[in-house]
């Protein structure tokens, strides 16, 4: 009987110490498959791609893809999956936290129950200790799971796992609809294609072998705004949501500055200072979070900042005019008119920022 073909897609970033042990383990346990391993590296500074390249010359079953000037676990995985030759595709971490032996179980389950996708869940057994995660990560994970349930419309034990097997044709059918969920590819696949038959198998999430986790504040932020965007039915793109949330913090900064210096200086001065400081904070946060993948540095950052202050100034005029119009022509309610003004101002800034600052 011919062996089932399997492609293991292993996105990597700074994992040079981990890929050899990973390959050894895979060789030991994937005997039932005609397998290949595809490393997709985002040009890691530690030379992971080069190491993968050398290993690929020694063994035909190992392949190495390098992406330049971009970062992203999900984006890398998608790229690897698109160039895979197996009937089954498996996405997983190479750092020792995902044991390749679990692939056998997932593939078996997929065949037996005629499913499209099977994921490996980190806590099917009730309170199984997530020893690979810090306490903060565990809390975040629980909250994230709950939000995911809301977005997916059904509860999974572990919608955030990065370890799953999917049929190649199911993936190809879904791929054009995928967005950029940062780390959480599984969730995006299940959300984008509701017809997929899916199941979970439990597994023991291990500790990292070498190096450290790349899941940082930015990844969490991106995921959070991704979920909120899905909750609006996709009407608001995640970058606009991020921009709005950052703008929201700006209102607090503005009021805090205003009230703390109002007793020292005239109102106009306090108002100007508050506007400038809030706009500066907004600029820095947007540069760090909303437009992270187009982040401005050094001179470009300085010019971007001046432009942002500029559009903020125009925004104040837009804001006041929109609020006045709304008040006089439509509602005669100060609060509603003010909100309308802020909304117009924010959308205006977002459009301009998208087109002319973080191009
Ligand atoms: N190409 C590429 N680009 N690979 C990346 C990137 C990136 O920007 N960021 C991370 N990776 C690779 C890592 O090298 C690793 O092999 C794998 O993706 C997972 O990254 P980790 O940094 O080890 O993530 P983690 O262990 O903290 O997160 C785990 O839990 C998440 C859910 O909470 C992983 O299992 C994730 O897959 C999972 O979504
Ligand atoms: Mn990991």
Short mmCIF file of C-alpha atoms and ligand atoms in Angstrom, two decimals:
data_model
loop_
_atom_site.label_atom_id
_atom_site.label_comp_id
_atom_site.label_asym_id
_atom_site.label_seq_id
_atom_site.Cartn_x
_atom_site.Cartn_y
_atom_site.Cartn_z
CA UNK A 1 0.00 0.00 0.00
CA UNK A 2 1.35 3.45 -0.85
CA UNK A 3 2.09 5.74 2.03
CA UNK A 4 -0.01 8.80 2.78
CA UNK A 5 1.84 12.01 1.92
CA UNK A 6 2.28 14.62 4.61
CA UNK A 7 3.85 18.08 4.60
CA UNK A 8 4.92 19.52 7.90
CA UNK A 9 4.98 23.31 7.74
CA UNK A 10 7.26 24.81 10.35
CA UNK A 11 7.35 28.60 10.52
CA UNK A 12 10.53 29.76 12.24
CA UNK A 13 11.96 32.91 13.69
CA UNK A 14 15.26 32.64 15.57
CA UNK A 15 15.10 28.89 16.04
CA UNK A 16 18.55 27.88 14.80
CA UNK A 17 19.21 25.65 17.83
CA UNK A 18 15.84 23.94 17.56
CA UNK A 19 15.54 22.77 13.99
CA UNK A 20 17.98 19.84 14.11
CA UNK A 21 16.39 18.20 17.17
CA UNK A 22 13.01 18.84 15.57
CA UNK A 23 13.98 16.98 12.39
CA UNK A 24 15.42 14.07 14.39
CA UNK A 25 12.22 13.68 16.35
CA UNK A 26 10.11 13.89 13.19
CA UNK A 27 12.22 11.20 11.51
CA UNK A 28 11.70 8.92 14.50
CA UNK A 29 7.92 9.12 14.62
CA UNK A 30 6.61 9.85 11.11
CA UNK A 31 7.52 6.47 9.59
CA UNK A 32 4.01 5.75 8.34
CA UNK A 33 4.07 8.81 6.05
CA UNK A 34 5.79 9.88 2.89
CA UNK A 35 6.73 13.14 4.56
CA UNK A 36 8.48 16.44 3.92
CA UNK A 37 9.28 19.33 6.27
CA UNK A 38 9.06 22.90 5.00
CA UNK A 39 10.74 25.54 7.13
CA UNK A 40 9.43 29.02 6.43
CA UNK A 41 11.76 31.56 7.94
CA UNK A 42 11.34 35.33 8.10
CA UNK A 43 15.03 35.92 7.56
CA UNK A 44 15.90 35.40 11.24
CA UNK A 45 19.03 37.26 12.37
CA UNK A 46 20.31 34.10 14.11
CA UNK A 47 20.80 32.31 10.78
CA UNK A 48 17.96 29.80 11.03
CA UNK A 49 17.29 29.97 7.29
CA UNK A 50 20.88 29.18 6.43
CA UNK A 51 20.92 26.22 8.75
CA UNK A 52 17.65 24.98 7.26
CA UNK A 53 19.13 25.41 3.80
CA UNK A 54 22.16 23.24 4.67
CA UNK A 55 19.95 20.58 6.19
CA UNK A 56 17.82 20.62 3.04
CA UNK A 57 20.86 19.85 0.90
CA UNK A 58 21.56 16.78 2.99
CA UNK A 59 18.01 15.43 2.85
CA UNK A 60 15.55 15.85 -0.05
CA UNK A 61 12.60 15.69 2.32
CA UNK A 62 13.61 18.93 3.95
CA UNK A 63 12.88 22.24 2.29
CA UNK A 64 13.58 25.80 3.24
CA UNK A 65 11.71 28.95 2.28
CA UNK A 66 12.86 32.44 3.26
CA UNK A 67 10.66 35.52 3.31
CA UNK A 68 12.18 38.99 3.32
CA UNK A 69 11.00 42.21 4.97
CA UNK A 70 7.94 40.76 6.61
CA UNK A 71 7.03 39.02 9.83
CA UNK A 72 4.16 36.76 10.75
CA UNK A 73 3.54 33.24 11.89
CA UNK A 74 0.23 32.89 10.04
CA UNK A 75 1.51 34.52 6.85
CA UNK A 76 4.55 32.22 6.86
CA UNK A 77 2.40 29.17 7.46
CA UNK A 78 0.12 30.07 4.56
CA UNK A 79 3.08 30.52 2.26
CA UNK A 80 4.49 27.14 3.26
CA UNK A 81 1.14 25.41 2.87
CA UNK A 82 0.70 26.82 -0.61
CA UNK A 83 3.98 25.28 -1.73
CA UNK A 84 3.53 21.94 0.02
CA UNK A 85 3.12 18.69 -1.93
CA UNK A 86 1.46 16.50 0.71
CA UNK A 87 -2.22 15.53 0.75
CA UNK A 88 -2.14 16.35 4.43
CA UNK A 89 -0.66 19.56 5.79
CA UNK A 90 0.46 19.99 9.37
CA UNK A 91 1.36 23.35 10.92
CA UNK A 92 3.40 23.30 14.12
CA UNK A 93 6.09 24.93 16.30
CA UNK A 94 9.66 23.68 16.02
CA UNK A 95 10.69 24.61 19.57
CA UNK A 96 9.80 21.28 21.18
CA UNK A 97 6.42 22.43 22.48
CA UNK A 98 4.58 20.41 19.84
CA UNK A 99 5.60 16.75 19.68
CA UNK A 100 5.45 15.41 16.08
CA UNK A 101 4.17 12.08 17.42
CA UNK A 102 0.76 13.73 17.88
CA UNK A 103 0.50 14.11 14.09
CA UNK A 104 -0.16 10.37 13.83
CA UNK A 105 -3.12 10.65 16.15
CA UNK A 106 -4.54 13.68 14.35
CA UNK A 107 -4.20 12.04 10.92
CA UNK A 108 -5.82 8.85 12.16
CA UNK A 109 -8.76 10.74 13.60
CA UNK A 110 -9.13 12.73 10.39
CA UNK A 111 -9.29 9.52 8.31
CA UNK A 112 -11.48 7.55 10.67
CA UNK A 113 -14.16 10.22 11.00
CA UNK A 114 -13.74 11.64 7.51
CA UNK A 115 -12.91 15.12 8.80
CA UNK A 116 -11.28 18.08 7.04
CA UNK A 117 -9.19 19.41 9.90
CA UNK A 118 -8.03 18.16 13.30
CA UNK A 119 -6.26 20.32 15.87
CA UNK A 120 -4.23 19.41 18.93
CA UNK A 121 -5.74 21.01 22.02
CA UNK A 122 -3.72 21.95 25.04
CA UNK A 123 -6.28 21.31 27.74
CA UNK A 124 -8.97 18.85 26.79
CA UNK A 125 -8.43 17.03 30.10
CA UNK A 126 -10.03 19.67 32.32
CA UNK A 127 -7.36 21.30 34.42
CA UNK A 128 -4.33 19.83 32.76
CA UNK A 129 -1.48 22.07 33.76
CA UNK A 130 -0.33 24.33 30.93
CA UNK A 131 3.25 24.13 32.10
CA UNK A 132 4.59 25.70 28.92
CA UNK A 133 2.81 28.98 29.76
CA UNK A 134 3.40 31.68 32.36
CA UNK A 135 0.46 32.56 34.72
CA UNK A 136 -0.23 35.78 32.79
CA UNK A 137 -0.27 33.87 29.51
CA UNK A 138 -2.70 31.35 31.04
CA UNK A 139 -5.14 34.10 32.06
CA UNK A 140 -4.86 35.76 28.65
CA UNK A 141 -5.38 32.41 27.04
CA UNK A 142 -8.60 31.80 29.00
CA UNK A 143 -9.95 35.24 28.05
CA UNK A 144 -8.89 34.70 24.44
CA UNK A 145 -10.67 31.35 24.33
CA UNK A 146 -13.86 32.96 25.53
CA UNK A 147 -13.69 35.70 22.87
CA UNK A 148 -12.97 33.08 20.23
CA UNK A 149 -16.06 31.15 21.25
CA UNK A 150 -18.05 34.32 20.73
CA UNK A 151 -16.55 34.91 17.29
CA UNK A 152 -16.81 31.30 16.10
CA UNK A 153 -20.26 30.76 17.53
CA UNK A 154 -19.17 27.51 19.15
CA UNK A 155 -16.84 26.52 21.89
CA UNK A 156 -13.54 24.81 21.26
CA UNK A 157 -11.26 23.52 23.96
CA UNK A 158 -8.27 25.28 22.45
CA UNK A 159 -9.04 27.58 19.50
CA UNK A 160 -5.65 29.26 19.95
CA UNK A 161 -3.47 26.23 19.42
CA UNK A 162 -0.85 26.49 16.71
CA UNK A 163 -0.78 22.73 16.01
CA UNK A 164 -3.16 21.16 13.48
CA UNK A 165 -3.54 18.92 10.43
CA UNK A 166 -5.72 19.88 7.46
CA UNK A 167 -6.40 18.28 4.08
CA UNK A 168 -4.64 20.10 1.29
CA UNK A 169 -7.80 20.55 -0.78
CA UNK A 170 -9.71 21.93 2.23
CA UNK A 171 -6.94 24.40 2.80
CA UNK A 172 -6.82 25.50 -0.85
CA UNK A 173 -10.57 26.00 -0.82
CA UNK A 174 -10.27 28.24 2.26
CA UNK A 175 -7.02 30.07 1.54
CA UNK A 176 -8.37 32.96 -0.61
CA UNK A 177 -10.62 34.01 2.28
CA UNK A 178 -7.93 34.12 4.95
CA UNK A 179 -6.90 37.41 6.53
CA UNK A 180 -3.88 38.12 8.65
CA UNK A 181 -4.62 36.84 12.13
CA UNK A 182 -1.02 37.15 13.32
CA UNK A 183 -0.50 33.94 15.26
CA UNK A 184 -3.95 32.35 15.15
CA UNK A 185 -4.26 30.66 11.81
CA UNK A 186 -6.50 27.84 13.01
CA UNK A 187 -9.16 30.24 14.20
CA UNK A 188 -9.09 32.17 10.95
CA UNK A 189 -9.44 28.97 8.92
CA UNK A 190 -12.43 27.79 10.97
CA UNK A 191 -14.01 31.23 10.85
CA UNK A 192 -13.49 31.64 7.11
CA UNK A 193 -14.92 28.27 6.18
CA UNK A 194 -17.84 27.12 8.28
CA UNK A 195 -18.34 23.93 6.25
CA UNK A 196 -15.13 22.30 7.51
CA UNK A 197 -15.65 19.21 9.67
CA UNK A 198 -13.30 19.64 12.63
CA UNK A 199 -12.28 17.79 15.78
CA UNK A 200 -9.73 18.19 18.55
CA UNK A 201 -7.36 15.69 20.11
CA UNK A 202 -5.72 16.40 23.47
CA UNK A 203 -1.96 16.64 23.79
CA UNK A 204 0.69 17.55 26.29
CA UNK A 205 2.08 21.03 25.57
CA UNK A 206 5.80 20.82 26.29
CA UNK A 207 8.36 23.35 27.44
CA UNK A 208 10.44 25.29 24.94
CA UNK A 209 13.77 23.63 24.13
CA UNK A 210 15.95 26.68 23.30
CA UNK A 211 15.38 30.38 22.71
CA UNK A 212 12.31 32.34 23.65
CA UNK A 213 8.69 32.93 22.67
CA UNK A 214 7.90 35.52 20.00
CA UNK A 215 4.41 36.11 21.27
CA UNK A 216 4.62 39.75 22.39
CA UNK A 217 2.26 42.60 23.17
CA UNK A 218 1.93 43.40 19.50
CA UNK A 219 0.84 39.86 18.62
CA UNK A 220 -1.78 39.94 21.38
CA UNK A 221 -3.01 43.37 20.29
CA UNK A 222 -3.29 42.27 16.68
CA UNK A 223 -5.27 39.24 17.69
CA UNK A 224 -7.59 41.26 19.92
CA UNK A 225 -8.40 43.76 17.15
CA UNK A 226 -8.81 40.85 14.70
CA UNK A 227 -11.48 39.34 16.97
CA UNK A 228 -13.26 42.69 17.43
CA UNK A 229 -13.27 43.16 13.67
CA UNK A 230 -14.89 39.74 13.21
CA UNK A 231 -17.48 40.68 15.87
CA UNK A 232 -18.50 43.65 13.70
CA UNK A 233 -19.01 41.15 10.90
CA UNK A 234 -15.89 42.49 9.25
CA UNK A 235 -17.50 45.91 8.68
CA UNK A 236 -14.72 47.66 10.59
CA UNK A 237 -11.25 46.49 9.49
CA UNK A 238 -8.91 45.59 12.35
CA UNK A 239 -6.57 48.48 11.60
CA UNK A 240 -9.44 50.97 11.97
CA UNK A 241 -10.43 49.33 15.27
CA UNK A 242 -6.87 49.64 16.50
CA UNK A 243 -6.81 53.28 15.39
CA UNK A 244 -10.10 53.96 17.21
CA UNK A 245 -8.87 52.33 20.42
CA UNK A 246 -5.66 54.33 20.31
CA UNK A 247 -7.74 57.47 19.64
CA UNK A 248 -9.83 56.56 22.68
CA UNK A 249 -6.79 56.57 24.93
CA UNK A 250 -5.94 59.97 23.40
CA UNK A 251 -9.17 61.43 24.79
CA UNK A 252 -8.10 60.43 28.32
CA UNK A 253 -4.62 61.82 27.85
CA UNK A 254 -6.11 65.04 26.52
CA UNK A 255 -8.45 65.52 29.48
CA UNK A 256 -5.78 64.55 32.02
CA UNK A 257 -3.30 67.09 30.65
CA UNK A 258 -5.99 69.75 30.31
CA UNK A 259 -7.21 69.53 33.89
CA UNK A 260 -3.78 69.22 35.45
CA UNK A 261 -2.40 72.44 33.95
CA UNK A 262 -5.58 74.51 33.61
CA UNK A 263 -5.01 76.22 36.95
CA UNK A 264 -1.53 77.35 35.87
CA UNK A 265 -2.06 78.68 32.34
CA UNK A 266 -4.83 80.26 30.23
CA UNK A 267 -7.40 77.89 28.66
CA UNK A 268 -6.11 78.31 25.10
CA UNK A 269 -2.59 77.32 26.14
CA UNK A 270 -3.80 74.34 28.16
CA UNK A 271 -6.00 73.21 25.27
CA UNK A 272 -3.11 73.46 22.80
CA UNK A 273 -0.73 71.59 25.08
CA UNK A 274 -3.31 68.85 25.70
CA UNK A 275 -3.99 68.49 21.97
CA UNK A 276 -0.28 68.26 21.16
CA UNK A 277 0.53 65.75 23.87
CA UNK A 278 -2.47 63.58 23.05
CA UNK A 279 -1.61 63.67 19.33
CA UNK A 280 1.99 62.74 20.11
CA UNK A 281 0.88 59.78 22.20
CA UNK A 282 -1.52 58.70 19.47
CA UNK A 283 1.18 58.92 16.85
CA UNK A 284 3.63 56.80 18.85
CA UNK A 285 1.03 54.15 19.72
CA UNK A 286 -0.24 53.93 16.16
CA UNK A 287 3.30 53.58 14.94
CA UNK A 288 3.90 50.80 17.46
CA UNK A 289 0.59 48.93 17.15
CA UNK A 290 -1.79 49.91 14.36
CA UNK A 291 0.78 50.26 11.61
CA UNK A 292 3.45 47.98 13.09
CA UNK A 293 4.18 46.27 9.79
CA UNK A 294 4.75 49.67 8.15
CA UNK A 295 6.47 51.15 11.20
CA UNK A 296 8.34 54.41 10.61
CA UNK A 297 11.87 54.86 11.87
CA UNK A 298 14.33 57.77 12.33
CA UNK A 299 13.74 60.55 9.76
CA UNK A 300 10.66 59.00 8.26
CA UNK A 301 9.28 58.85 11.78
CA UNK A 302 10.00 62.50 12.37
CA UNK A 303 8.29 63.58 9.11
CA UNK A 304 5.42 61.25 9.79
CA UNK A 305 5.04 62.85 13.18
CA UNK A 306 4.91 66.37 11.75
CA UNK A 307 2.31 65.27 9.21
CA UNK A 308 0.28 63.62 11.93
CA UNK A 309 0.30 66.82 13.99
CA UNK A 310 -0.72 68.63 10.82
CA UNK A 311 -3.69 66.41 10.13
CA UNK A 312 -4.61 66.61 13.80
CA UNK A 313 -4.82 70.39 13.43
CA UNK A 314 -7.03 70.10 10.35
CA UNK A 315 -8.95 67.44 12.27
CA UNK A 316 -9.83 69.94 14.97
CA UNK A 317 -11.43 72.18 12.35
CA UNK A 318 -13.22 69.20 10.82
CA UNK A 319 -14.35 68.13 14.26
CA UNK A 320 -15.76 71.51 15.22
CA UNK A 321 -17.52 72.00 11.87
CA UNK A 322 -19.04 68.52 11.90
CA UNK A 323 -20.20 68.97 15.49
CA UNK A 324 -21.68 72.40 14.77
CA UNK A 325 -23.48 71.20 11.65
CA UNK A 326 -24.87 68.18 13.47
CA UNK A 327 -26.00 70.37 16.33
CA UNK A 328 -27.62 73.09 14.28
CA UNK A 329 -29.17 71.05 11.50
CA UNK A 330 -29.98 67.74 13.11
CA UNK A 331 -30.12 66.96 16.77
CA UNK A 332 -29.68 69.97 19.06
CA UNK A 333 -28.04 67.63 21.57
CA UNK A 334 -24.54 68.69 22.58
CA UNK A 335 -23.31 65.21 23.49
CA UNK A 336 -24.45 63.57 20.24
CA UNK A 337 -23.11 66.44 18.18
CA UNK A 338 -19.74 66.15 19.93
CA UNK A 339 -19.57 62.41 19.25
CA UNK A 340 -20.40 63.03 15.60
CA UNK A 341 -17.56 65.55 15.48
CA UNK A 342 -15.09 63.11 17.02
CA UNK A 343 -16.22 60.32 14.66
CA UNK A 344 -15.72 62.47 11.56
CA UNK A 345 -12.35 63.64 12.87
CA UNK A 346 -11.16 60.08 13.56
CA UNK A 347 -12.25 58.65 10.23
CA UNK A 348 -10.62 61.57 8.45
CA UNK A 349 -7.37 61.01 10.31
CA UNK A 350 -7.45 57.29 9.61
CA UNK A 351 -7.93 57.77 5.89
CA UNK A 352 -5.16 60.35 5.66
CA UNK A 353 -2.77 58.42 7.91
CA UNK A 354 -3.29 55.27 5.85
CA UNK A 355 -2.65 57.02 2.56
CA UNK A 356 0.03 59.56 3.37
CA UNK A 357 1.89 58.63 6.54
CA UNK A 358 2.07 54.85 6.97
CA UNK A 359 1.91 54.17 3.24
N1 LIG B 1 8.22 32.66 10.08
C1 LIG B 1 7.89 33.10 11.30
N2 LIG B 1 7.64 34.44 11.44
N3 LIG B 1 7.79 32.24 12.32
C2 LIG B 1 7.45 32.73 13.52
C3 LIG B 1 7.19 34.09 13.76
C4 LIG B 1 7.31 35.00 12.65
O1 LIG B 1 7.09 36.20 12.75
N4 LIG B 1 6.89 34.26 15.07
C5 LIG B 1 6.96 33.04 15.62
N5 LIG B 1 7.31 32.11 14.70
C6 LIG B 1 7.50 30.67 14.89
C7 LIG B 1 8.43 30.34 16.03
O2 LIG B 1 9.76 30.26 15.60
C8 LIG B 1 7.88 29.01 16.51
O3 LIG B 1 8.37 27.93 15.78
C9 LIG B 1 6.39 29.12 16.25
O4 LIG B 1 6.25 30.11 15.24
C10 LIG B 1 5.60 29.53 17.50
O5 LIG B 1 6.14 30.70 18.05
P1 LIG B 1 6.49 30.79 19.61
O6 LIG B 1 7.20 32.06 19.85
O7 LIG B 1 7.12 29.52 20.07
O8 LIG B 1 5.02 30.91 20.20
P2 LIG B 1 4.49 30.43 21.62
O9 LIG B 1 5.01 29.09 21.94
O10 LIG B 1 4.69 31.52 22.59
O11 LIG B 1 2.93 30.35 21.29
C11 LIG B 1 2.29 29.11 21.24
O12 LIG B 1 0.97 29.25 21.68
C12 LIG B 1 0.14 30.01 20.83
C13 LIG B 1 -1.22 30.08 21.45
O13 LIG B 1 -1.20 30.72 22.68
C14 LIG B 1 2.34 28.55 19.83
O14 LIG B 1 1.89 27.22 19.87
C15 LIG B 1 1.45 29.29 18.87
O15 LIG B 1 1.44 28.58 17.63
C16 LIG B 1 0.07 29.37 19.46
O16 LIG B 1 -0.77 30.12 18.61
MN1 LIG B 2 6.46 27.89 21.15
#
